[in-house]
PDB file of C-alpha atoms and ligand atoms in Angstrom:
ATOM      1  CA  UNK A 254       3.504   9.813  33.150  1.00 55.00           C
ATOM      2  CA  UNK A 255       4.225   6.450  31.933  1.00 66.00           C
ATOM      3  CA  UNK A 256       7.011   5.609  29.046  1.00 92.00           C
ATOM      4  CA  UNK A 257       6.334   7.312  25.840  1.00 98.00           C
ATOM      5  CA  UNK A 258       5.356   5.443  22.632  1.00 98.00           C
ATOM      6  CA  UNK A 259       8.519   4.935  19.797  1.00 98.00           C
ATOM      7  CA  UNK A 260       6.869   6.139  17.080  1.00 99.00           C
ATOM      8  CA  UNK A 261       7.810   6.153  13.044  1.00 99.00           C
ATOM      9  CA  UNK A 262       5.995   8.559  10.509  1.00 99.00           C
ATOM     10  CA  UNK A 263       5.831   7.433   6.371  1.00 98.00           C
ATOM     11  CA  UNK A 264       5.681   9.813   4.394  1.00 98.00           C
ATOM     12  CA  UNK A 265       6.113  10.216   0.874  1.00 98.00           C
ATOM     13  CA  UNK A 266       5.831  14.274   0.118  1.00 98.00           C
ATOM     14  CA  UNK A 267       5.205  17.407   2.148  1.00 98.00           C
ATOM     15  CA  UNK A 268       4.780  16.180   5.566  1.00 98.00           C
ATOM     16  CA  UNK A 269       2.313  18.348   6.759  1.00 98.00           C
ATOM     17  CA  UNK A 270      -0.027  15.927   8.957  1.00 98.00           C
ATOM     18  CA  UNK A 271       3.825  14.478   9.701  1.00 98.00           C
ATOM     19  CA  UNK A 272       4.865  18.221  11.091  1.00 98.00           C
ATOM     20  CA  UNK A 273       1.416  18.150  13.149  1.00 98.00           C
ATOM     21  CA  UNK A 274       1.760  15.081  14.702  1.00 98.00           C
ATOM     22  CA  UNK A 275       5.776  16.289  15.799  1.00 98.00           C
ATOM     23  CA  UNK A 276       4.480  19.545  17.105  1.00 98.00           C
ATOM     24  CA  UNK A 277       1.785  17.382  19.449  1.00 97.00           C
ATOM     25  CA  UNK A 278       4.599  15.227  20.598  1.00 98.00           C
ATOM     26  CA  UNK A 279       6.703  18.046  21.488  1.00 97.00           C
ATOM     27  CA  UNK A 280       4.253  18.621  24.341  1.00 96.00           C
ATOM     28  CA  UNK A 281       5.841  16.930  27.294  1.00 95.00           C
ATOM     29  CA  UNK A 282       2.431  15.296  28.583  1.00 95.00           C
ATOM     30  CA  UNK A 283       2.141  13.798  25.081  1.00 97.00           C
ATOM     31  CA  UNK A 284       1.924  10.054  25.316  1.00 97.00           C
ATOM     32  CA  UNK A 285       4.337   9.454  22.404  1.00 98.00           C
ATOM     33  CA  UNK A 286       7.657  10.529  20.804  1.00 98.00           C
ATOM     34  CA  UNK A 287       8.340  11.220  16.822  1.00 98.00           C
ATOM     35  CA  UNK A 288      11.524   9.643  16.572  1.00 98.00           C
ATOM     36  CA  UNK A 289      12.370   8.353  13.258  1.00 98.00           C
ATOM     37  CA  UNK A 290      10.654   9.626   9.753  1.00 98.00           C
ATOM     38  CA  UNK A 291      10.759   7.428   6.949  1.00 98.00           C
ATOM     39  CA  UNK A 292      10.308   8.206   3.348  1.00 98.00           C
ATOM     40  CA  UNK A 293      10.134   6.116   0.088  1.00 98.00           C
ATOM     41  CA  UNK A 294      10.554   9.269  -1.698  1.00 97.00           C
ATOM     42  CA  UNK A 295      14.134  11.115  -0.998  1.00 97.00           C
ATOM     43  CA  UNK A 296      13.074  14.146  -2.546  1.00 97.00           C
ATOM     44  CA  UNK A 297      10.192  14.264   0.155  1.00 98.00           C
ATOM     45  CA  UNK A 298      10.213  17.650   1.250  1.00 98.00           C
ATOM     46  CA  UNK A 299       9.084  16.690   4.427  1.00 98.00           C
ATOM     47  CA  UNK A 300      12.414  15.039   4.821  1.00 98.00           C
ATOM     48  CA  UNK A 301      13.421  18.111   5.513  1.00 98.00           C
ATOM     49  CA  UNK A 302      10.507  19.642   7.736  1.00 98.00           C
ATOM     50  CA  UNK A 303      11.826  16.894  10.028  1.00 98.00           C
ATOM     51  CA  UNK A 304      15.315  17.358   9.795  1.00 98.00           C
ATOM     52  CA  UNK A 305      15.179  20.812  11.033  1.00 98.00           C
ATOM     53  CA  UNK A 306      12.502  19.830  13.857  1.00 98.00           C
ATOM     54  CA  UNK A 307      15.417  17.565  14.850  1.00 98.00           C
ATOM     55  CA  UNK A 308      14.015  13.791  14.182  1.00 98.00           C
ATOM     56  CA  UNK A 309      15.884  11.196  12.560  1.00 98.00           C
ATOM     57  CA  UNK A 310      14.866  10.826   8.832  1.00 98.00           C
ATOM     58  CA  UNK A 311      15.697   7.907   6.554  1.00 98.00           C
ATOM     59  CA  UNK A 312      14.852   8.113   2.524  1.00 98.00           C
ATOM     60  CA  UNK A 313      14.730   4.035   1.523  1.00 98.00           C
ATOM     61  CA  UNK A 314      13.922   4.996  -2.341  1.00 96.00           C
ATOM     62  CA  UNK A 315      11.355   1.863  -3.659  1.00 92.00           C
ATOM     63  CA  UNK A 316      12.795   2.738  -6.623  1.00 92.00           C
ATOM     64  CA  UNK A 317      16.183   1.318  -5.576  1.00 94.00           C
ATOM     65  CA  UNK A 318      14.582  -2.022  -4.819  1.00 94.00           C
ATOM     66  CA  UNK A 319      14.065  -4.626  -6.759  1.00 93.00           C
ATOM     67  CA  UNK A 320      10.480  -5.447  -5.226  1.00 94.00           C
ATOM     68  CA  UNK A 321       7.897  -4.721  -2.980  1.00 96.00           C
ATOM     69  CA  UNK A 322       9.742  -7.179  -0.496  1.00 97.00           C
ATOM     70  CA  UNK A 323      13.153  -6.423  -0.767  1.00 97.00           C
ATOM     71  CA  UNK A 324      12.050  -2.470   0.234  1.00 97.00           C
ATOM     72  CA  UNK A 325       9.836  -3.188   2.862  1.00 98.00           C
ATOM     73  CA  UNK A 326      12.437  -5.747   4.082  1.00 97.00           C
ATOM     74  CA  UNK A 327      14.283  -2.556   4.328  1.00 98.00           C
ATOM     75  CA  UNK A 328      11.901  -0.550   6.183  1.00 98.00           C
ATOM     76  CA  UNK A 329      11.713  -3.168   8.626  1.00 98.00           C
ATOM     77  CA  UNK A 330      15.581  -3.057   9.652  1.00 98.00           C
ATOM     78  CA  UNK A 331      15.083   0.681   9.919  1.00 98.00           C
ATOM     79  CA  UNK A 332      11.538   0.477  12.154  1.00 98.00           C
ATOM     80  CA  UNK A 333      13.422  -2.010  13.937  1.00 98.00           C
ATOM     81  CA  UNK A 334      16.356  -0.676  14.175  1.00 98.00           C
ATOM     82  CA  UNK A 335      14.922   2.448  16.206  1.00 98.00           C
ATOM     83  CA  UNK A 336      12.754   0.405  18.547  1.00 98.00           C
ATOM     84  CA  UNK A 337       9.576   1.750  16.859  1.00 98.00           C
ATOM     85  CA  UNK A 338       6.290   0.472  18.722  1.00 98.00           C
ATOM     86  CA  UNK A 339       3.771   2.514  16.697  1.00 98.00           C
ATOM     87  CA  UNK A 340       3.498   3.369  12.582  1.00 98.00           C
ATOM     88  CA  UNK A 341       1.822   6.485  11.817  1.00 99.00           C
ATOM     89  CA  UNK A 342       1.078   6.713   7.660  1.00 98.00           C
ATOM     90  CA  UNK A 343       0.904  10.342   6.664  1.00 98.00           C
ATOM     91  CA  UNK A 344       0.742  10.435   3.148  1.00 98.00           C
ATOM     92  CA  UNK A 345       2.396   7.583   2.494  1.00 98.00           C
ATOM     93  CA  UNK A 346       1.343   6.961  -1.254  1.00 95.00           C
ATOM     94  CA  UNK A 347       2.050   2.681  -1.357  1.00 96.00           C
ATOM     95  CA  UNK A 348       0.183   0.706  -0.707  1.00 96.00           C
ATOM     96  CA  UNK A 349       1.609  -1.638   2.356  1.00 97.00           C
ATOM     97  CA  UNK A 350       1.733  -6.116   1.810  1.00 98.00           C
ATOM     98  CA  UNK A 351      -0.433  -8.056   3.780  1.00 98.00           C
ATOM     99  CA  UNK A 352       2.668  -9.670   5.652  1.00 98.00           C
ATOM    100  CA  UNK A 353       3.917  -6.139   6.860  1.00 98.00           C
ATOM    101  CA  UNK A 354       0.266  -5.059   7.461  1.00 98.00           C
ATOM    102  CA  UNK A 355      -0.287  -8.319   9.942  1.00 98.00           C
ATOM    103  CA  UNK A 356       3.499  -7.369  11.274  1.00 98.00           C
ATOM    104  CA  UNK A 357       2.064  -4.175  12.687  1.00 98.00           C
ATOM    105  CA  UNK A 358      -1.564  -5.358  13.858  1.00 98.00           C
ATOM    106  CA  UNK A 359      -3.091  -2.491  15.735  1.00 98.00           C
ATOM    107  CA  UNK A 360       0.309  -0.378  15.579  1.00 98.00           C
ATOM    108  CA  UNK A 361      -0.416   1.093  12.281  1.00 98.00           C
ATOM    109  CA  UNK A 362      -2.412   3.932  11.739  1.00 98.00           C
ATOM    110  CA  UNK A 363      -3.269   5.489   8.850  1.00 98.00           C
ATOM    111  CA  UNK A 364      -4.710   9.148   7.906  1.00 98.00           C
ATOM    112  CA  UNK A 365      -6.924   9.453   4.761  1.00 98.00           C
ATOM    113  CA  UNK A 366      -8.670  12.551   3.430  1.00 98.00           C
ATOM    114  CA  UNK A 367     -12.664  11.327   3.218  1.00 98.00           C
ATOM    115  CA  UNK A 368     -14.843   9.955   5.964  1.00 98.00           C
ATOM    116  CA  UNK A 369     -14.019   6.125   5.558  1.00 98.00           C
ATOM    117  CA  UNK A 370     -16.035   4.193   4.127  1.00 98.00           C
ATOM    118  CA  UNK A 371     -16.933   6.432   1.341  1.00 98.00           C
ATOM    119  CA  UNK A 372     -14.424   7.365  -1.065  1.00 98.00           C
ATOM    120  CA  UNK A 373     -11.469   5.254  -0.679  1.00 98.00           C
ATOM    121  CA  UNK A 374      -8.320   5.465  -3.022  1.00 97.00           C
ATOM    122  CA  UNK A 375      -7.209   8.597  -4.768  1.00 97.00           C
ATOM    123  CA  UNK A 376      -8.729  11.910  -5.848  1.00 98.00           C
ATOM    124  CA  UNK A 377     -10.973  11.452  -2.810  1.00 98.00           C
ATOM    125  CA  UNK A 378     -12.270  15.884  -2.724  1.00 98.00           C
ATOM    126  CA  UNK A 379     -12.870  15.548  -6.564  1.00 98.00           C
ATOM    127  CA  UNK A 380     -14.792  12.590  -6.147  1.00 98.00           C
ATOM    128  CA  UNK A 381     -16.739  14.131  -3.197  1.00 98.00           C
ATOM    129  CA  UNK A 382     -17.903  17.283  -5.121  1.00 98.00           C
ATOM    130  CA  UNK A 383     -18.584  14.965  -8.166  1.00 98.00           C
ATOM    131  CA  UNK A 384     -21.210  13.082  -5.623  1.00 98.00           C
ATOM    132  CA  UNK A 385     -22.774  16.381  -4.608  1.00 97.00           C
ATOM    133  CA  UNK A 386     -22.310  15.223  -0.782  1.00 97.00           C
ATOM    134  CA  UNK A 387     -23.189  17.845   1.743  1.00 96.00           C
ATOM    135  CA  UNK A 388     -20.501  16.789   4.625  1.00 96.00           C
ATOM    136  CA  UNK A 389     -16.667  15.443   3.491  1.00 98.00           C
ATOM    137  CA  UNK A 390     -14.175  14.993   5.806  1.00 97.00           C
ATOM    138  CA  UNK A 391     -11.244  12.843   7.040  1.00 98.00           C
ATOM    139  CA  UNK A 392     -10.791   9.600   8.883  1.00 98.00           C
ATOM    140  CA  UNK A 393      -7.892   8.046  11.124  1.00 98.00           C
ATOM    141  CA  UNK A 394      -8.218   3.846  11.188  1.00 98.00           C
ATOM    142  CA  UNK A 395      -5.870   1.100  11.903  1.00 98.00           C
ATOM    143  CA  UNK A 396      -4.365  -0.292   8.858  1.00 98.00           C
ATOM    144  CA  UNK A 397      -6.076  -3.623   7.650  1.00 98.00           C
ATOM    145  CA  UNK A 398      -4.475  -5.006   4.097  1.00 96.00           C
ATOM    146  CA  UNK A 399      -7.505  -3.949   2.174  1.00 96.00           C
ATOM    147  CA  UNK A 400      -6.917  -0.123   0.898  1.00 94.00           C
ATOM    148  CA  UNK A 401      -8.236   2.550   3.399  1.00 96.00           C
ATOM    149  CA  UNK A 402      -9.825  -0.315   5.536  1.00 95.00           C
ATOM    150  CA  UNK A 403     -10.260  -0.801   9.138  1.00 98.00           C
ATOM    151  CA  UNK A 404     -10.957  -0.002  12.692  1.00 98.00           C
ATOM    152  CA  UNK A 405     -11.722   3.908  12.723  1.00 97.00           C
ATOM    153  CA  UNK A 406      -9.984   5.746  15.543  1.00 96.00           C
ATOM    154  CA  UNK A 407     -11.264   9.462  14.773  1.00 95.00           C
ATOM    155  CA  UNK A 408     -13.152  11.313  11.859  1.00 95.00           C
ATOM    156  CA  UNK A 409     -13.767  14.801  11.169  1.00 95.00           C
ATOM    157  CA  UNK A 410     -16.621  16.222   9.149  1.00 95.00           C
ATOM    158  CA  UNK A 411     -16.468  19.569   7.197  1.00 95.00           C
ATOM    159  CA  UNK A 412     -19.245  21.165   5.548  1.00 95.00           C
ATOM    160  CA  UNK A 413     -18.745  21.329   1.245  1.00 96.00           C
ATOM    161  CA  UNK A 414     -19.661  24.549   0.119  1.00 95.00           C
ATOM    162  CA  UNK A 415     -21.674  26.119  -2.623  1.00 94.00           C
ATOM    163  CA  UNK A 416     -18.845  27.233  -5.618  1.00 94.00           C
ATOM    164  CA  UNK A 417     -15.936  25.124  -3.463  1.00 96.00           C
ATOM    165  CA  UNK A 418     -13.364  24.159  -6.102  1.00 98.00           C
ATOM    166  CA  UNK A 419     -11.038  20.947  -4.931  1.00 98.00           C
ATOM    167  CA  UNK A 420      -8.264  22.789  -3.531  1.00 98.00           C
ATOM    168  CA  UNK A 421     -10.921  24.871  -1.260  1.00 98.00           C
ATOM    169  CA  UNK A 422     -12.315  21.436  -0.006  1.00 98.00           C
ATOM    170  CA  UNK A 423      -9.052  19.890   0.471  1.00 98.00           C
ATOM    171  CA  UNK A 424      -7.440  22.842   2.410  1.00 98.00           C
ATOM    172  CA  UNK A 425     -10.630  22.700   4.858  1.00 97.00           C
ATOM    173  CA  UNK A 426     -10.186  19.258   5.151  1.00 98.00           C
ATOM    174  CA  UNK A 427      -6.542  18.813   5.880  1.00 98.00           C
ATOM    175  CA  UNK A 428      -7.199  21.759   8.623  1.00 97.00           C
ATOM    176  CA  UNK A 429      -9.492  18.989  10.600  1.00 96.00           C
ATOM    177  CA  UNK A 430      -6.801  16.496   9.547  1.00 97.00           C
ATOM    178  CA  UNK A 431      -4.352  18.313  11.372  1.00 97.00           C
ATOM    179  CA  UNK A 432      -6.626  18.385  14.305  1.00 94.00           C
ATOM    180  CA  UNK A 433      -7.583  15.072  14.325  1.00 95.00           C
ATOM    181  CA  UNK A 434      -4.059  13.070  13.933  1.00 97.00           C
ATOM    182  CA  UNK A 435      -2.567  13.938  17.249  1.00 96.00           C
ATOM    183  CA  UNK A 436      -5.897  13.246  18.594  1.00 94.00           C
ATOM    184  CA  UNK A 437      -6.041   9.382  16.987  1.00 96.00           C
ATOM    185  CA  UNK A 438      -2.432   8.780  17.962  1.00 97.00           C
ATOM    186  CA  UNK A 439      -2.833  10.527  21.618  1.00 96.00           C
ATOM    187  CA  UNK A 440      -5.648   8.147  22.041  1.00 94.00           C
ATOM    188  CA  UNK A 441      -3.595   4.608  20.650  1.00 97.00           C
ATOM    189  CA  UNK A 442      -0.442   5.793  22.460  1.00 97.00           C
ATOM    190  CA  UNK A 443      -1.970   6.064  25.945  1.00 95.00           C
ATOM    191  CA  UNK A 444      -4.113   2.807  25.561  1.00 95.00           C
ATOM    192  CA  UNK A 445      -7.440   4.918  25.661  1.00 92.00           C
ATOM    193  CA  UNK A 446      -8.162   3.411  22.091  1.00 94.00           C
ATOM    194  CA  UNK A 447      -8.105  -0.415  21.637  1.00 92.00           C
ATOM    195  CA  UNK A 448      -9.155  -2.747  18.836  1.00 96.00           C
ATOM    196  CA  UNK A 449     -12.716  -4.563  19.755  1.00 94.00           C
ATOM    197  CA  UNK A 450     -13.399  -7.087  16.695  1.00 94.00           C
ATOM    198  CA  UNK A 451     -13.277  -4.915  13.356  1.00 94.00           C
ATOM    199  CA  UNK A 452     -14.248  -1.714  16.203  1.00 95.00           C
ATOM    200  CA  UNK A 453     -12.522   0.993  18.138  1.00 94.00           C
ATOM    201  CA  UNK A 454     -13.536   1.145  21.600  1.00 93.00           C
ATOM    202  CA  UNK A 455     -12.212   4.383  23.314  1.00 90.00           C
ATOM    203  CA  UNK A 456     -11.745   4.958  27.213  1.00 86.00           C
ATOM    204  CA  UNK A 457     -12.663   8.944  27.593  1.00 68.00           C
ATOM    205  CA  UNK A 458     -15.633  11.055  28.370  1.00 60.00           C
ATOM    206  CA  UNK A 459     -16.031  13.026  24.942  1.00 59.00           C
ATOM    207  CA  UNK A 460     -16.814  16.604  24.760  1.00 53.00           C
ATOM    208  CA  UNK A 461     -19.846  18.230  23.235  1.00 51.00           C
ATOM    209  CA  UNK A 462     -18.713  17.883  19.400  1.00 50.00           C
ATOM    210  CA  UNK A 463     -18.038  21.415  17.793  1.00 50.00           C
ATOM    211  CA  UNK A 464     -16.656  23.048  14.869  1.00 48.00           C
ATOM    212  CA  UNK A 465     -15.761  21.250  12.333  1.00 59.00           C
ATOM    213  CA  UNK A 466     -17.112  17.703  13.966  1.00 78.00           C
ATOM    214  CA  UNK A 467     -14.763  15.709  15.619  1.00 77.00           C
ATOM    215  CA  UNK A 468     -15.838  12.284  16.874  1.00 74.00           C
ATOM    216  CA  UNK A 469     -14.684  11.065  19.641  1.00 76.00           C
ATOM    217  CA  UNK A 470     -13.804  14.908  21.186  1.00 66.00           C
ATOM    218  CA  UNK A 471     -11.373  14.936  24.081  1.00 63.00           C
ATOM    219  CA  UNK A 472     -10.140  17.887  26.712  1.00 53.00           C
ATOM    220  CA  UNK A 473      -7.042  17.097  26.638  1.00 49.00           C
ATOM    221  CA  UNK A 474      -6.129  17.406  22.706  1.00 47.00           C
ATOM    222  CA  UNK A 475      -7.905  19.432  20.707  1.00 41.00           C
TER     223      UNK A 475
HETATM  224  C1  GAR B 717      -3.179  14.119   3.243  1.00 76.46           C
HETATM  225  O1  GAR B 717      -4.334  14.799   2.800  1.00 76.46           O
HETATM  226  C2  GAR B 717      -3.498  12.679   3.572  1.00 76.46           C
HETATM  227  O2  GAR B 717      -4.762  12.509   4.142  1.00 76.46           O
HETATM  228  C3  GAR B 717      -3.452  12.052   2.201  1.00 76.46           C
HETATM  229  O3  GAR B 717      -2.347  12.645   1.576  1.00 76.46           O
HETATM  230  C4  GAR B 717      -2.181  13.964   2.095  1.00 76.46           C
HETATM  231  C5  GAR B 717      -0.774  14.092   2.571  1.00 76.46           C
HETATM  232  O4  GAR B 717      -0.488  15.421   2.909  1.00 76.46           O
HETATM  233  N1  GAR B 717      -3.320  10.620   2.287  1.00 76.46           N
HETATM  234  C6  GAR B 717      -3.848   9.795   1.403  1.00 76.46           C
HETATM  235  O5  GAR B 717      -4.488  10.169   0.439  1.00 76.46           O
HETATM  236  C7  GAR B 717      -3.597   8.345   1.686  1.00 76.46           C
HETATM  237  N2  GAR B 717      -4.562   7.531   1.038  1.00 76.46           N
HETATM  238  P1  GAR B 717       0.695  15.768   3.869  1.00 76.46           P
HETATM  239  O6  GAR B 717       1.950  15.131   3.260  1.00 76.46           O
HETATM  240  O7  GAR B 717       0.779  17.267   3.840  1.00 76.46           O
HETATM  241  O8  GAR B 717       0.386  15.219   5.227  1.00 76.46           O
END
């Protein structure tokens, strides 16, 4: 196969889409390679869920900068410094400055628990019981500076329950977000997903759509 993508993962706590998207890259037909996680957070703990799967991890604490430039100055020595070609944002709680947003064009992704656009921003599984909607879900897009805006790569649905309480809602849904992360970054890694205006245009035959539904469905990573 052809040269895998460099990729970086920000976090800032447990790391769990960050441990999915490592375990899909340690297939060897997977079109990119985890090889640097970066937290803002040093007491991430999935600093350490890294660590022991054997990537490089960096903690650049915003807290030890004096501003939003000075850290993400420092970000980009590190991305750079570890010839990083794609940024995947998996629960990376800061929002990101237009300059460093337009420095990645179409090589930053972003994961965020609701199907995009409805319910961006926090406390997105309260907000969706408080609406009463049927379906919730989760959404992978290309970063754009605006907050949980841009291209969409891959969504989930999952059904909301009679009785669910949040944490029921947002364990189904970060099960499909699990599922759907190596997917999105499969499908930007190998080229099959490019950037069409402000849409995603993907190269693949889909599958039939299943349980929970996940748009575009592939063979090859499911
Ligand atoms: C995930 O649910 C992710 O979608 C969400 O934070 C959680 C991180 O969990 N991201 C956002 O809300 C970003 N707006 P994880 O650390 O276990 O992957």
């Amino acid at each position: 196969m052809t040269e895998r993508k460099r990729v970086a993962i920000l976090i800032s706590g447990r790391g769990s889409n960050m441990s999915a998207l490592i375990a899909a890259a340690a297939e060897p037909d997977y079109p990119a390679e985890v090889v640097l996680v970066l937290s803002d957070r040093p007491d991430a703990g999935g600093l350490v869920l890294a660590a022991e799967a054997g990537i490089a991890t960096i903690a650049i604490d915003r807290k030890a900068h004096a501003g939003k430039a000075a850290f993400e100055a420092a970000m980009s020595v590190a991305l750079d410094g570890a010839g990083i070609e794609i940024v995947c944002l998996a629960g990376f709680m800061r929002l990101l400055s237009a300059d460093f947003v337009a420095r990645w064009h179409d090589r930053l992704i972003n994961i965020h628990p609701s199907i995009l656009p409805a319910f961006r921003g926090i406390d997105t599984h309260e907000r969706a019981l408080a609406a009463g909607v049927r379906l919730h879900g989760c959404t992978v897009h290309f970063v754009r500076a605006e907050v949980d805006d841009g291209p969409i790569i891959v969504q989930a649905a999952v059904p909301v329950r009679g009785g669910d309480t949040v944490d029921a809602l947002a364990g189904r849904v970060l099960t499909a977000e699990h599922r759907i992360y190596p997917l999105a970054l499969a499908l930007v890694a190998s080229g099959r997903a490019r950037v069409e205006g402000s849409h995603v245009v993907v190269d693949a035959e889909p599958l039939q759509a299943a349980e929970p539904l996940i748009v575009p469905r592939f063979p090859d990573r499911q």
